[in-house]
PDB file of C-alpha atoms in Angstrom:
ATOM      1  CA  MET D 907     174.992 137.893  87.417  1.00 78.00           C
ATOM      2  CA  ALA D 908     171.958 138.747  89.531  1.00 90.00           C
ATOM      3  CA  LEU D 909     168.820 139.683  88.112  1.00 95.00           C
ATOM      4  CA  LEU D 910     168.853 141.755  91.272  1.00 95.00           C
ATOM      5  CA  ASP D 911     171.312 143.140  93.009  1.00 92.00           C
ATOM      6  CA  GLN D 912     171.686 143.663  96.820  1.00 92.00           C
ATOM      7  CA  ALA D 913     170.529 146.690  96.763  1.00 91.00           C
ATOM      8  CA  ALA D 914     167.349 145.706  94.116  1.00 93.00           C
ATOM      9  CA  GLN D 915     166.380 143.155  96.452  1.00 93.00           C
ATOM     10  CA  ARG D 916     166.647 146.104  99.569  1.00 92.00           C
ATOM     11  CA  LEU D 917     164.302 148.239  97.694  1.00 92.00           C
ATOM     12  CA  LEU D 918     161.605 146.172  96.788  1.00 93.00           C
ATOM     13  CA  GLU D 919     161.625 144.321 100.367  1.00 91.00           C
ATOM     14  CA  ARG D 920     160.638 147.276 101.610  1.00 90.00           C
ATOM     15  CA  LEU D 921     157.788 147.735  99.546  1.00 90.00           C
ATOM     16  CA  ARG D 922     154.720 146.519  98.100  1.00 90.00           C
ATOM     17  CA  LEU D 923     152.354 146.089  95.042  1.00 88.00           C
ATOM     18  CA  LYS D 924     148.837 147.209  94.833  1.00 86.00           C
ATOM     19  CA  VAL D 925     146.285 144.994  94.000  1.00 83.00           C
ATOM     20  CA  ARG D 926     143.069 146.068  94.006  1.00 79.00           C
ATOM     21  CA  PRO D 927     140.381 143.713  95.706  1.00 68.00           C
ATOM     22  CA  ARG D 928     139.032 142.206  92.458  1.00 65.00           C
ATOM     23  CA  ALA D 929     142.135 140.530  91.146  1.00 63.00           C
ATOM     24  CA  ALA D 930     142.863 139.019  94.712  1.00 59.00           C
ATOM     25  CA  SER D 931     141.933 135.704  95.015  1.00 53.00           C
ATOM     26  CA  GLY D 932     139.938 133.049  97.872  1.00 47.00           C
ATOM     27  CA  ASP D 933     142.781 131.991  99.683  1.00 49.00           C
ATOM     28  CA  GLN D 934     144.216 133.795 102.995  1.00 46.00           C
ATOM     29  CA  GLY D 935     146.714 136.265 102.142  1.00 48.00           C
ATOM     30  CA  GLY D 936     148.078 139.823 102.605  1.00 49.00           C
ATOM     31  CA  HIS D 937     145.848 141.942 100.687  1.00 50.00           C
ATOM     32  CA  ARG D 938     141.962 143.589 101.270  1.00 45.00           C
ATOM     33  CA  SER D 939     138.683 141.624 100.415  1.00 44.00           C
ATOM     34  CA  GLU D 940     135.731 143.928  99.358  1.00 42.00           C
ATOM     35  CA  VAL D 941     134.349 141.182 101.442  1.00 40.00           C
ATOM     36  CA  ARG D 942     133.333 142.074 105.557  1.00 42.00           C
ATOM     37  CA  ALA D 943     133.576 139.176 107.517  1.00 41.00           C
ATOM     38  CA  SER D 944     135.525 137.139 111.120  1.00 41.00           C
ATOM     39  CA  GLY D 945     138.953 138.310 109.347  1.00 42.00           C
ATOM     40  CA  LEU D 946     142.421 139.915 110.440  1.00 46.00           C
ATOM     41  CA  GLU D 947     141.606 143.426 110.069  1.00 47.00           C
ATOM     42  CA  PHE D 948     138.615 146.125 111.570  1.00 49.00           C
ATOM     43  CA  ALA D 949     137.402 147.304 108.785  1.00 53.00           C
ATOM     44  CA  GLU D 950     133.590 149.160 110.511  1.00 64.00           C
ATOM     45  CA  ARG D 951     130.762 149.675 113.355  1.00 71.00           C
ATOM     46  CA  ARG D 952     127.742 149.803 111.618  1.00 71.00           C
ATOM     47  CA  GLU D 953     124.860 149.426 114.114  1.00 76.00           C
ATOM     48  CA  TYR D 954     122.878 145.533 115.389  1.00 72.00           C
ATOM     49  CA  VAL D 955     119.986 144.708 112.701  1.00 68.00           C
ATOM     50  CA  VAL D 956     117.934 141.467 113.588  1.00 66.00           C
ATOM     51  CA  GLY D 957     119.490 138.243 112.138  1.00 65.00           C
ATOM     52  CA  ASP D 958     123.187 139.755 112.849  1.00 70.00           C
ATOM     53  CA  ASP D 959     124.973 137.125 114.708  1.00 73.00           C
ATOM     54  CA  ALA D 960     125.216 138.260 118.385  1.00 78.00           C
ATOM     55  CA  ARG D 961     128.791 137.521 118.928  1.00 76.00           C
ATOM     56  CA  LYS D 962     129.824 140.198 116.978  1.00 79.00           C
ATOM     57  CA  ILE D 963     127.906 143.104 119.121  1.00 83.00           C
ATOM     58  CA  ASP D 964     129.844 145.412 120.942  1.00 84.00           C
ATOM     59  CA  TRP D 965     129.552 145.700 124.267  1.00 84.00           C
ATOM     60  CA  GLN D 966     131.979 147.972 125.312  1.00 84.00           C
ATOM     61  CA  ALA D 967     130.326 150.136 122.415  1.00 82.00           C
ATOM     62  CA  PHE D 968     126.778 149.433 124.113  1.00 82.00           C
ATOM     63  CA  ALA D 969     127.619 150.660 127.386  1.00 85.00           C
ATOM     64  CA  ARG D 970     128.716 153.563 126.514  1.00 85.00           C
ATOM     65  CA  ASN D 971     125.451 154.962 124.227  1.00 85.00           C
ATOM     66  CA  ARG D 972     123.332 152.303 125.344  1.00 81.00           C
ATOM     67  CA  THR D 973     123.417 151.435 121.166  1.00 84.00           C
ATOM     68  CA  LEU D 974     123.897 147.745 120.052  1.00 85.00           C
ATOM     69  CA  SER D 975     126.283 147.986 116.764  1.00 82.00           C
ATOM     70  CA  VAL D 976     128.105 144.766 114.959  1.00 77.00           C
ATOM     71  CA  ARG D 977     131.912 145.834 114.429  1.00 73.00           C
ATOM     72  CA  THR D 978     132.645 143.691 110.248  1.00 65.00           C
ATOM     73  CA  PHE D 979     136.011 142.651 109.338  1.00 56.00           C
ATOM     74  CA  GLU D 980     137.814 142.722 106.509  1.00 47.00           C
ATOM     75  CA  GLU D 981     139.430 139.220 105.204  1.00 47.00           C
ATOM     76  CA  GLU D 982     142.674 139.312 103.439  1.00 47.00           C
ATOM     77  CA  HIS D 983     143.001 137.257 100.512  1.00 57.00           C
ATOM     78  CA  ASP D 984     146.374 136.273  98.640  1.00 70.00           C
ATOM     79  CA  ALA D 985     146.696 137.190  95.290  1.00 85.00           C
ATOM     80  CA  ARG D 986     147.491 135.807  91.333  1.00 92.00           C
ATOM     81  CA  VAL D 987     150.845 137.367  89.935  1.00 95.00           C
ATOM     82  CA  PHE D 988     151.119 136.905  86.484  1.00 97.00           C
ATOM     83  CA  VAL D 989     154.093 137.556  84.570  1.00 97.00           C
ATOM     84  CA  LEU D 990     153.815 137.345  81.013  1.00 98.00           C
ATOM     85  CA  VAL D 991     157.425 138.436  79.008  1.00 98.00           C
ATOM     86  CA  ASP D 992     158.465 138.880  75.286  1.00 97.00           C
ATOM     87  CA  VAL D 993     160.885 136.752  74.336  1.00 97.00           C
ATOM     88  CA  SER D 994     159.737 137.357  70.741  1.00 95.00           C
ATOM     89  CA  ALA D 995     163.305 137.761  68.179  1.00 92.00           C
ATOM     90  CA  SER D 996     162.736 141.806  68.225  1.00 92.00           C
ATOM     91  CA  MET D 997     164.041 141.170  72.382  1.00 95.00           C
ATOM     92  CA  THR D 998     167.206 141.074  70.813  1.00 94.00           C
ATOM     93  CA  ARG D 999     167.281 144.182  69.371  1.00 92.00           C
ATOM     94  CA  GLY D1000     168.998 147.896  72.184  1.00 93.00           C
ATOM     95  CA  ALA D1001     172.228 147.696  74.597  1.00 93.00           C
ATOM     96  CA  PRO D1002     172.116 146.345  76.335  1.00 95.00           C
ATOM     97  CA  PRO D1003     169.287 144.114  74.555  1.00 96.00           C
ATOM     98  CA  LYS D1004     165.706 145.105  75.967  1.00 97.00           C
ATOM     99  CA  LEU D1005     165.324 141.109  76.587  1.00 97.00           C
ATOM    100  CA  GLU D1006     167.887 141.634  79.494  1.00 97.00           C
ATOM    101  CA  VAL D1007     166.132 144.601  80.941  1.00 97.00           C
ATOM    102  CA  ALA D1008     162.990 142.164  80.856  1.00 97.00           C
ATOM    103  CA  ARG D1009     164.479 139.089  82.704  1.00 97.00           C
ATOM    104  CA  GLN D1010     164.976 142.206  85.757  1.00 97.00           C
ATOM    105  CA  VAL D1011     161.378 143.805  85.020  1.00 97.00           C
ATOM    106  CA  ALA D1012     160.068 139.933  85.426  1.00 97.00           C
ATOM    107  CA  ALA D1013     162.761 139.317  88.788  1.00 97.00           C
ATOM    108  CA  SER D1014     161.303 143.196  90.171  1.00 96.00           C
ATOM    109  CA  PHE D1015     157.377 141.626  90.037  1.00 96.00           C
ATOM    110  CA  GLY D1016     158.459 138.518  90.878  1.00 96.00           C
ATOM    111  CA  PHE D1017     160.294 139.352  94.433  1.00 95.00           C
ATOM    112  CA  LEU D1018     157.084 141.774  94.894  1.00 93.00           C
ATOM    113  CA  GLY D1019     154.767 139.513  94.981  1.00 93.00           C
ATOM    114  CA  MET D1020     157.083 136.661  96.552  1.00 92.00           C
ATOM    115  CA  ASN D1021     157.449 138.793  99.531  1.00 90.00           C
ATOM    116  CA  GLN D1022     154.369 139.293  99.783  1.00 89.00           C
ATOM    117  CA  VAL D1023     153.040 135.743 100.120  1.00 80.00           C
ATOM    118  CA  ASP D1024     150.907 135.805  97.047  1.00 89.00           C
ATOM    119  CA  ARG D1025     151.247 133.005  93.440  1.00 92.00           C
ATOM    120  CA  VAL D1026     153.462 133.891  91.409  1.00 95.00           C
ATOM    121  CA  ARG D1027     153.930 132.702  87.942  1.00 95.00           C
ATOM    122  CA  VAL D1028     156.275 134.000  85.132  1.00 97.00           C
ATOM    123  CA  ILE D1029     155.348 132.820  81.159  1.00 97.00           C
ATOM    124  CA  PRO D1030     157.299 133.804  78.175  1.00 97.00           C
ATOM    125  CA  PHE D1031     155.163 134.207  75.134  1.00 97.00           C
ATOM    126  CA  SER D1032     156.017 134.998  71.241  1.00 95.00           C
ATOM    127  CA  ASP D1033     153.241 133.907  69.258  1.00 93.00           C
ATOM    128  CA  THR D1034     151.657 131.371  72.283  1.00 94.00           C
ATOM    129  CA  VAL D1035     152.428 131.086  75.985  1.00 95.00           C
ATOM    130  CA  GLY D1036     155.654 129.475  76.822  1.00 95.00           C
ATOM    131  CA  ARG D1037     156.655 126.685  79.576  1.00 95.00           C
ATOM    132  CA  ALA D1038     155.517 128.843  83.476  1.00 96.00           C
ATOM    133  CA  THR D1039     157.342 128.515  86.533  1.00 96.00           C
ATOM    134  CA  PRO D1040     155.507 126.395  88.642  1.00 94.00           C
ATOM    135  CA  VAL D1041     153.929 128.530  91.605  1.00 93.00           C
ATOM    136  CA  LEU D1042     156.469 130.466  93.044  1.00 94.00           C
ATOM    137  CA  ARG D1043     154.966 132.059  97.076  1.00 90.00           C
ATOM    138  CA  ARG D1044     157.990 131.937  99.166  1.00 88.00           C
ATOM    139  CA  ARG D1045     161.585 133.861  99.080  1.00 88.00           C
ATOM    140  CA  ASP D1046     163.381 130.717  99.054  1.00 91.00           C
ATOM    141  CA  ASP D1047     161.845 130.802  95.947  1.00 94.00           C
ATOM    142  CA  TYR D1048     163.320 133.213  94.019  1.00 94.00           C
ATOM    143  CA  PRO D1049     166.749 131.321  92.854  1.00 94.00           C
ATOM    144  CA  GLY D1050     164.288 129.443  90.962  1.00 96.00           C
ATOM    145  CA  LEU D1051     162.714 132.195  88.893  1.00 96.00           C
ATOM    146  CA  GLU D1052     166.277 133.719  88.343  1.00 96.00           C
ATOM    147  CA  ALA D1053     167.364 130.272  86.342  1.00 96.00           C
ATOM    148  CA  PHE D1054     163.908 130.262  84.257  1.00 97.00           C
ATOM    149  CA  LEU D1055     164.838 134.008  83.525  1.00 97.00           C
ATOM    150  CA  HIS D1056     168.402 133.883  82.468  1.00 97.00           C
ATOM    151  CA  ALA D1057     167.456 130.612  80.717  1.00 96.00           C
ATOM    152  CA  LEU D1058     165.063 131.890  78.569  1.00 96.00           C
ATOM    153  CA  SER D1059     166.774 132.716  74.580  1.00 93.00           C
ATOM    154  CA  PRO D1060     164.731 135.192  72.064  1.00 92.00           C
ATOM    155  CA  GLN D1061     163.089 133.346  68.594  1.00 88.00           C
ATOM    156  CA  GLY D1062     159.754 134.288  66.829  1.00 87.00           C
ATOM    157  CA  ALA D1063     157.727 136.395  65.884  1.00 90.00           C
ATOM    158  CA  THR D1064     154.891 138.018  67.785  1.00 93.00           C
ATOM    159  CA  SER D1065     150.936 137.448  69.023  1.00 95.00           C
ATOM    160  CA  PHE D1066     149.795 139.435  71.530  1.00 96.00           C
ATOM    161  CA  GLU D1067     146.696 137.904  70.425  1.00 96.00           C
ATOM    162  CA  ALA D1068     147.180 134.065  70.215  1.00 96.00           C
ATOM    163  CA  SER D1069     149.390 134.083  73.601  1.00 97.00           C
ATOM    164  CA  THR D1070     146.346 136.539  75.112  1.00 97.00           C
ATOM    165  CA  ARG D1071     143.934 133.087  73.626  1.00 96.00           C
ATOM    166  CA  ALA D1072     146.055 130.669  75.453  1.00 96.00           C
ATOM    167  CA  PHE D1073     146.754 131.806  78.520  1.00 96.00           C
ATOM    168  CA  LEU D1074     143.408 132.629  79.394  1.00 95.00           C
ATOM    169  CA  GLN D1075     142.586 129.270  78.184  1.00 94.00           C
ATOM    170  CA  ARG D1076     145.088 127.518  80.896  1.00 94.00           C
ATOM    171  CA  PHE D1077     145.299 129.618  82.934  1.00 92.00           C
ATOM    172  CA  PRO D1078     141.830 130.523  84.415  1.00 86.00           C
ATOM    173  CA  GLY D1079     140.936 132.988  87.694  1.00 84.00           C
ATOM    174  CA  ARG D1080     142.056 136.664  87.985  1.00 90.00           C
ATOM    175  CA  GLY D1081     144.562 138.663  89.738  1.00 93.00           C
ATOM    176  CA  VAL D1082     147.625 140.794  88.495  1.00 94.00           C
ATOM    177  CA  VAL D1083     148.854 140.896  84.617  1.00 96.00           C
ATOM    178  CA  VAL D1084     152.165 142.437  84.451  1.00 97.00           C
ATOM    179  CA  VAL D1085     152.927 142.553  81.107  1.00 98.00           C
ATOM    180  CA  VAL D1086     156.330 143.402  79.585  1.00 98.00           C
ATOM    181  CA  SER D1087     157.727 143.348  76.285  1.00 97.00           C
ATOM    182  CA  ASP D1088     158.906 146.446  73.611  1.00 96.00           C
ATOM    183  CA  LEU D1089     155.213 146.214  71.803  1.00 96.00           C
ATOM    184  CA  MET D1090     157.273 145.689  68.379  1.00 93.00           C
ATOM    185  CA  GLU D1091     153.606 144.309  66.663  1.00 92.00           C
ATOM    186  CA  ALA D1092     151.898 146.079  64.139  1.00 88.00           C
ATOM    187  CA  SER D1093     148.144 144.923  65.161  1.00 93.00           C
ATOM    188  CA  ASP D1094     146.136 146.603  67.576  1.00 95.00           C
ATOM    189  CA  TRP D1095     146.422 145.133  71.696  1.00 97.00           C
ATOM    190  CA  SER D1096     143.339 147.496  72.324  1.00 97.00           C
ATOM    191  CA  PRO D1097     140.703 143.929  72.275  1.00 97.00           C
ATOM    192  CA  SER D1098     143.410 141.879  74.024  1.00 97.00           C
ATOM    193  CA  LEU D1099     143.717 143.827  76.912  1.00 97.00           C
ATOM    194  CA  ARG D1100     139.840 144.575  76.936  1.00 96.00           C
ATOM    195  CA  GLN D1101     139.483 140.739  77.212  1.00 96.00           C
ATOM    196  CA  LEU D1102     142.500 140.189  80.107  1.00 96.00           C
ATOM    197  CA  ALA D1103     139.957 142.983  82.042  1.00 95.00           C
ATOM    198  CA  GLN D1104     136.864 141.684  81.305  1.00 94.00           C
ATOM    199  CA  ARG D1105     138.593 137.992  82.990  1.00 92.00           C
ATOM    200  CA  GLY D1106     138.720 139.730  86.188  1.00 92.00           C
ATOM    201  CA  HIS D1107     142.758 141.383  85.693  1.00 94.00           C
ATOM    202  CA  GLN D1108     144.731 144.079  87.061  1.00 94.00           C
ATOM    203  CA  LEU D1109     146.559 144.736  83.983  1.00 95.00           C
ATOM    204  CA  SER D1110     150.539 146.517  84.143  1.00 95.00           C
ATOM    205  CA  VAL D1111     152.543 147.108  80.291  1.00 97.00           C
ATOM    206  CA  VAL D1112     155.932 147.636  80.374  1.00 97.00           C
ATOM    207  CA  ARG D1113     157.102 148.845  77.295  1.00 97.00           C
ATOM    208  CA  VAL D1114     160.915 147.959  77.170  1.00 97.00           C
ATOM    209  CA  ARG D1115     162.464 150.208  74.276  1.00 95.00           C
ATOM    210  CA  CYS D1116     165.793 150.839  73.018  1.00 94.00           C
ATOM    211  CA  ASP D1117     167.020 154.523  70.975  1.00 91.00           C
ATOM    212  CA  GLU D1118     166.842 152.201  68.209  1.00 87.00           C
ATOM    213  CA  ASP D1119     163.432 151.479  68.237  1.00 88.00           C
ATOM    214  CA  HIS D1120     162.397 155.318  67.210  1.00 84.00           C
ATOM    215  CA  SER D1121     165.080 156.396  66.187  1.00 79.00           C
ATOM    216  CA  PRO D1122     166.872 153.572  62.997  1.00 75.00           C
ATOM    217  CA  ASP D1123     170.221 155.313  61.990  1.00 73.00           C
ATOM    218  CA  PHE D1124     169.753 154.000  57.947  1.00 70.00           C
ATOM    219  CA  HIS D1125     169.936 155.689  55.523  1.00 71.00           C
ATOM    220  CA  GLY D1126     169.555 154.755  51.525  1.00 64.00           C
ATOM    221  CA  GLU D1127     169.367 151.373  48.907  1.00 69.00           C
ATOM    222  CA  LEU D1128     168.777 148.518  51.475  1.00 65.00           C
ATOM    223  CA  GLU D1129     167.615 145.531  52.079  1.00 65.00           C
ATOM    224  CA  LEU D1130     166.114 145.081  55.333  1.00 63.00           C
ATOM    225  CA  CYS D1131     165.363 142.094  57.522  1.00 64.00           C
ATOM    226  CA  ASP D1132     162.449 141.148  60.177  1.00 66.00           C
ATOM    227  CA  ALA D1133     163.834 140.218  62.882  1.00 67.00           C
ATOM    228  CA  GLU D1134     160.714 138.502  64.139  1.00 69.00           C
ATOM    229  CA  THR D1135     159.758 136.548  60.995  1.00 69.00           C
ATOM    230  CA  GLY D1136     162.851 136.733  58.638  1.00 69.00           C
ATOM    231  CA  ASP D1137     161.546 138.522  55.777  1.00 74.00           C
ATOM    232  CA  LEU D1138     163.147 140.972  53.827  1.00 72.00           C
ATOM    233  CA  LEU D1139     162.069 143.878  52.374  1.00 70.00           C
ATOM    234  CA  THR D1140     164.388 146.024  49.806  1.00 76.00           C
ATOM    235  CA  VAL D1141     163.752 149.609  49.852  1.00 73.00           C
ATOM    236  CA  ALA D1142     164.496 153.426  50.009  1.00 70.00           C
ATOM    237  CA  VAL D1143     164.874 154.636  53.099  1.00 73.00           C
ATOM    238  CA  THR D1144     164.516 158.362  53.582  1.00 80.00           C
ATOM    239  CA  LYS D1145     163.871 161.121  55.891  1.00 83.00           C
ATOM    240  CA  ASP D1146     160.034 161.063  55.611  1.00 80.00           C
ATOM    241  CA  LEU D1147     159.361 157.448  55.375  1.00 79.00           C
ATOM    242  CA  LEU D1148     161.244 157.371  59.568  1.00 80.00           C
ATOM    243  CA  ASP D1149     159.131 159.917  59.664  1.00 84.00           C
ATOM    244  CA  ALA D1150     156.427 157.886  58.710  1.00 87.00           C
ATOM    245  CA  TYR D1151     157.745 154.945  61.051  1.00 83.00           C
ATOM    246  CA  ARG D1152     158.008 157.421  64.139  1.00 89.00           C
ATOM    247  CA  ALA D1153     154.128 158.764  63.820  1.00 92.00           C
ATOM    248  CA  GLU D1154     152.849 154.530  62.790  1.00 93.00           C
ATOM    249  CA  LEU D1155     154.756 153.319  66.293  1.00 93.00           C
ATOM    250  CA  GLU D1156     154.068 155.920  68.575  1.00 94.00           C
ATOM    251  CA  ALA D1157     150.305 155.588  67.947  1.00 95.00           C
ATOM    252  CA  HIS D1158     150.670 151.893  67.896  1.00 96.00           C
ATOM    253  CA  VAL D1159     152.393 153.350  71.473  1.00 96.00           C
ATOM    254  CA  GLU D1160     149.281 155.505  72.659  1.00 96.00           C
ATOM    255  CA  ARG D1161     146.210 152.501  71.302  1.00 96.00           C
ATOM    256  CA  THR D1162     147.967 151.086  74.043  1.00 97.00           C
ATOM    257  CA  ARG D1163     148.534 153.078  76.708  1.00 97.00           C
ATOM    258  CA  ASP D1164     144.778 154.610  76.121  1.00 97.00           C
ATOM    259  CA  ALA D1165     143.433 151.135  75.708  1.00 96.00           C
ATOM    260  CA  CYS D1166     145.250 150.326  79.621  1.00 96.00           C
ATOM    261  CA  ARG D1167     143.665 153.255  80.750  1.00 96.00           C
ATOM    262  CA  ARG D1168     140.396 152.862  79.799  1.00 96.00           C
ATOM    263  CA  LEU D1169     140.884 149.613  81.849  1.00 95.00           C
ATOM    264  CA  GLY D1170     142.184 150.586  84.683  1.00 93.00           C
ATOM    265  CA  GLY D1171     145.838 149.778  84.110  1.00 94.00           C
ATOM    266  CA  ARG D1172     148.507 151.890  83.370  1.00 94.00           C
ATOM    267  CA  LEU D1173     151.426 151.228  80.559  1.00 97.00           C
ATOM    268  CA  VAL D1174     155.198 152.370  81.550  1.00 96.00           C
ATOM    269  CA  GLU D1175     157.808 153.025  79.947  1.00 96.00           C
ATOM    270  CA  ALA D1176     161.192 150.848  80.184  1.00 96.00           C
ATOM    271  CA  PRO D1177     164.458 152.406  78.445  1.00 96.00           C
ATOM    272  CA  VAL D1178     166.733 150.287  78.571  1.00 96.00           C
ATOM    273  CA  GLU D1179     169.702 152.985  78.095  1.00 95.00           C
ATOM    274  CA  GLN D1180     168.536 154.519  81.846  1.00 95.00           C
ATOM    275  CA  PRO D1181     170.417 153.032  85.042  1.00 94.00           C
ATOM    276  CA  PHE D1182     168.349 150.292  86.362  1.00 92.00           C
ATOM    277  CA  ASP D1183     168.354 151.934  89.859  1.00 91.00           C
ATOM    278  CA  GLN D1184     165.692 155.061  88.540  1.00 93.00           C
ATOM    279  CA  LEU D1185     164.702 152.630  85.062  1.00 94.00           C
ATOM    280  CA  LEU D1186     163.609 150.008  88.486  1.00 93.00           C
ATOM    281  CA  ARG D1187     161.608 153.661  90.185  1.00 91.00           C
ATOM    282  CA  GLN D1188     160.060 154.960  87.390  1.00 91.00           C
ATOM    283  CA  VAL D1189     158.475 150.606  86.233  1.00 93.00           C
ATOM    284  CA  LEU D1190     157.397 149.753  89.326  1.00 92.00           C
ATOM    285  CA  ALA D1191     156.329 153.076  91.024  1.00 88.00           C
ATOM    286  CA  PRO D1192     151.945 153.323  89.909  1.00 84.00           C
ATOM    287  CA  SER D1193     151.609 149.404  90.394  1.00 83.00           C
ATOM    288  CA  LEU D1194     152.315 150.673  94.952  1.00 83.00           C
ATOM    289  CA  GLU D1195     150.484 150.300  97.416  1.00 76.00           C
ATOM    290  CA  HIS D1196     150.640 154.116  99.560  1.00 62.00           C
ATOM    291  CA  PRO D1197     150.709 154.613 103.033  1.00 53.00           C
TER     292      PRO D1197
END
């Protein structure tokens, strides 16, 4: 089954991924650079100073006001778009499963990047990063991305710290990093997000969640199995215990949200129970250019 139907693709064709100048690479592409140069888009006119290239003097402006000025331009550069997809075992939960929605979210960001000729790579992770896609740059590459995403299978436990360390070692340079995960790991993600931002990456975290994450329907004496590690735990599930679990989970999500905000990024929610057309608009809205 196609991850993105025709309606979703038509919507994505009309949108543009917002890339801040410091996250763009040095190759020609479709995003504004901070560098003023002889590029594609007129940026500003400023007063001529000794040493400026005489070829850039605006002689029409000189004829009007008898003042020498030069025209400067903004170069356009492409961007690297890295989509990190959580494939740990907890992504099997939900209806539909969280991994299925994560595939669709990853396909959407990949489609956006390829549609504006950016360099897209999708990278699965759990306790470390897995085999990535090759660089995808054109719309013709999209079927290969769908095949790659369909082949992902959930397994293992999440270690965002180890995965971030491996990602930074394997993929130099800076760009846009989109992390698609259920955040079902107790460790604080803030230090790893800070490392990504210090490299110069523009951050987005998409939290794929299901009702079961927040409101598990458990009660009584139970033997629980950790979906990621397989560890067994015998526990008496009470209302107080469930309340404490929800409070801890919400605190963990808020810590991650605050870390993203402090680093100039965003965390957005992607409930699997939400219709995908609504979910897509909600997830993409903070990452888009607006006229």
